[in-house]
Coordinates of N, CA and C in Angstrom, one line a residue:
M278 N 12.6 -10.1 -8.9 CA 11.4 -9.6 -9.6 C 10.5 -8.8 -8.7
P279 N 10.1 -7.6 -9.2 CA 9.3 -6.7 -8.3 C 7.9 -7.3 -8.2
K280 N 7.3 -6.9 -7.1 CA 5.9 -7.3 -6.8 C 5.0 -6.4 -7.7
K281 N 3.8 -6.8 -7.9 CA 2.8 -6.0 -8.6 C 2.0 -5.2 -7.6
I282 N 1.5 -4.1 -8.1 CA 0.7 -3.2 -7.2 C -0.4 -3.9 -6.6
R283 N -1.1 -4.9 -7.3 CA -2.2 -5.6 -6.7 C -1.7 -6.4 -5.5
Q284 N -0.5 -6.9 -5.5 CA 0.0 -7.7 -4.3 C 0.2 -6.7 -3.1
L285 N 0.6 -5.5 -3.4 CA 0.8 -4.5 -2.3 C -0.6 -4.2 -1.7
I286 N -1.6 -4.1 -2.6 CA -2.9 -3.7 -2.1 C -3.5 -4.9 -1.3
Q287 N -3.2 -6.1 -1.7 CA -3.7 -7.3 -0.9 C -3.0 -7.3 0.5
S288 N -1.8 -7.0 0.5 CA -1.0 -7.0 1.8 C -1.6 -5.9 2.7
L289 N -1.9 -4.7 2.2 CA -2.4 -3.6 3.0 C -3.8 -4.0 3.5
E290 N -4.7 -4.6 2.7 CA -6.0 -4.9 3.1 C -6.0 -6.0 4.1
K291 N -5.1 -7.0 4.0 CA -4.9 -8.1 5.0 C -4.5 -7.5 6.3
A292 N -3.7 -6.4 6.3 CA -3.3 -5.8 7.6 C -4.3 -4.9 8.2
G293 N -5.5 -4.7 7.5 CA -6.5 -3.9 8.1 C -6.7 -2.5 7.5
F294 N -6.0 -2.2 6.5 CA -6.1 -0.9 5.8 C -7.4 -0.9 5.0
I295 N -8.0 0.3 4.9 CA -9.2 0.4 4.2 C -9.0 1.4 3.0
N296 N -9.5 1.1 1.8 CA -9.4 1.9 0.7 C -10.3 3.1 0.8
R297 N -9.8 4.3 0.8 CA -10.6 5.5 0.9 C -10.8 6.1 -0.5
G298 N -10.5 5.4 -1.5 CA -10.7 5.9 -2.9 C -9.5 6.7 -3.3
G299 N -9.6 7.4 -4.5 CA -8.5 8.1 -5.0 C -8.9 8.6 -6.4
K300 N -8.0 9.3 -7.0 CA -8.3 9.8 -8.4 C -7.3 9.2 -9.4
G301 N -7.9 8.7 -10.5 CA -7.0 8.1 -11.5 C -6.4 6.8 -10.9
S302 N -5.1 6.7 -11.0 CA -4.4 5.5 -10.6 C -3.9 5.5 -9.2
Y303 N -4.4 6.5 -8.4 CA -4.0 6.7 -7.0 C -5.0 6.1 -6.1
R304 N -4.5 5.4 -5.1 CA -5.4 4.8 -4.0 C -4.9 5.3 -2.7
N305 N -5.8 5.7 -1.9 CA -5.5 6.2 -0.5 C -6.0 5.1 0.5
Y306 N -5.1 4.7 1.3 CA -5.5 3.7 2.3 C -5.3 4.2 3.7
S307 N -6.2 3.9 4.6 CA -6.1 4.3 6.0 C -6.3 3.1 6.9
H308 N -5.7 3.2 8.1 CA -5.8 2.2 9.1 C -6.5 2.8 10.3
P309 N -7.3 2.0 11.0 CA -8.0 2.6 12.2 C -7.1 3.3 13.2
K310 N -5.8 2.9 13.2 CA -4.8 3.6 14.1 C -4.4 4.9 13.7
G311 N -4.9 5.4 12.5 CA -4.5 6.7 12.0 C -3.3 6.7 11.1
I312 N -3.0 5.6 10.5 CA -1.9 5.5 9.6 C -2.4 5.6 8.1
Y313 N -1.8 6.4 7.3 CA -2.2 6.6 6.0 C -1.1 6.3 5.0
I314 N -1.5 5.8 3.8 CA -0.5 5.6 2.7 C -1.3 5.8 1.4
T315 N -0.5 6.3 0.4 CA -1.1 6.5 -0.9 C -0.2 5.7 -1.9
L316 N -0.9 4.9 -2.7 CA -0.2 4.0 -3.7 C -0.6 4.6 -5.1
S317 N 0.3 4.7 -6.0 CA 0.0 5.1 -7.3 C 0.4 3.9 -8.3
G318 N -0.3 3.8 -9.3 CA -0.1 2.8 -10.3 C -1.3 1.9 -10.5
N319 N -1.4 1.3 -11.7 CA -2.5 0.4 -12.0 C -2.1 -1.0 -11.4
P320 N -3.2 -1.8 -11.1 CA -3.0 -3.1 -10.4 C -2.0 -4.0 -11.1
G321 N -1.9 -4.0 -12.4 CA -1.0 -4.9 -13.1 C 0.5 -4.3 -13.2
D322 N 0.7 -3.1 -12.8 CA 2.0 -2.5 -12.9 C 3.0 -3.1 -11.9
D323 N 4.3 -3.1 -12.2 CA 5.3 -3.5 -11.3 C 5.4 -2.3 -10.2
A324 N 5.6 -2.8 -9.0 CA 5.7 -1.8 -7.9 C 7.2 -1.3 -7.9
K325 N 7.4 -0.1 -7.6 CA 8.7 0.5 -7.4 C 9.3 0.1 -6.1
P326 N 10.6 0.0 -6.0 CA 11.2 -0.5 -4.7 C 10.8 0.4 -3.5
Y327 N 10.7 1.7 -3.7 CA 10.2 2.6 -2.6 C 8.8 2.3 -2.2
Q328 N 8.0 1.9 -3.1 CA 6.6 1.5 -2.8 C 6.5 0.3 -1.9
E329 N 7.3 -0.7 -2.2 CA 7.4 -1.9 -1.5 C 7.9 -1.6 0.0
K330 N 8.9 -0.8 0.1 CA 9.4 -0.4 1.4 C 8.4 0.4 2.2
Q331 N 7.7 1.3 1.6 CA 6.7 2.1 2.3 C 5.6 1.2 2.8
V332 N 5.1 0.2 2.0 CA 4.0 -0.7 2.4 C 4.5 -1.5 3.6
R333 N 5.8 -2.1 3.5 CA 6.3 -2.8 4.6 C 6.4 -2.0 5.9
E334 N 6.8 -0.8 5.8 CA 7.0 0.1 7.0 C 5.6 0.4 7.6
K335 N 4.6 0.7 6.8 CA 3.3 1.0 7.3 C 2.6 -0.2 7.9
I336 N 2.8 -1.3 7.4 CA 2.2 -2.6 8.0 C 2.9 -2.8 9.3
E337 N 4.2 -2.7 9.4 CA 4.9 -2.8 10.7 C 4.4 -1.8 11.7
E338 N 4.2 -0.6 11.3 CA 3.7 0.5 12.2 C 2.3 0.2 12.7
A339 N 1.5 -0.4 11.8 CA 0.1 -0.8 12.2 C 0.1 -2.0 13.2
K340 N 1.1 -2.8 13.2 CA 1.2 -3.9 14.1 C 1.6 -3.5 15.5
R341 N 2.2 -2.4 15.7 CA 2.6 -1.9 17.0 C 1.5 -1.6 17.9

């Protein structure tokens, strides 16, 4: 079962990413280390597999 967009957002915020806003259903997150990611979709939508993978990779990159 895919995760929801809101779960990906929670994971990013827990890892130290900050919401820089966005237009429509897009959200731009940045990390103090200079890492950026854009998520699209409403909070209740199912996340696409590529979105889950991107979030995992960016969180791992921020931990280094």
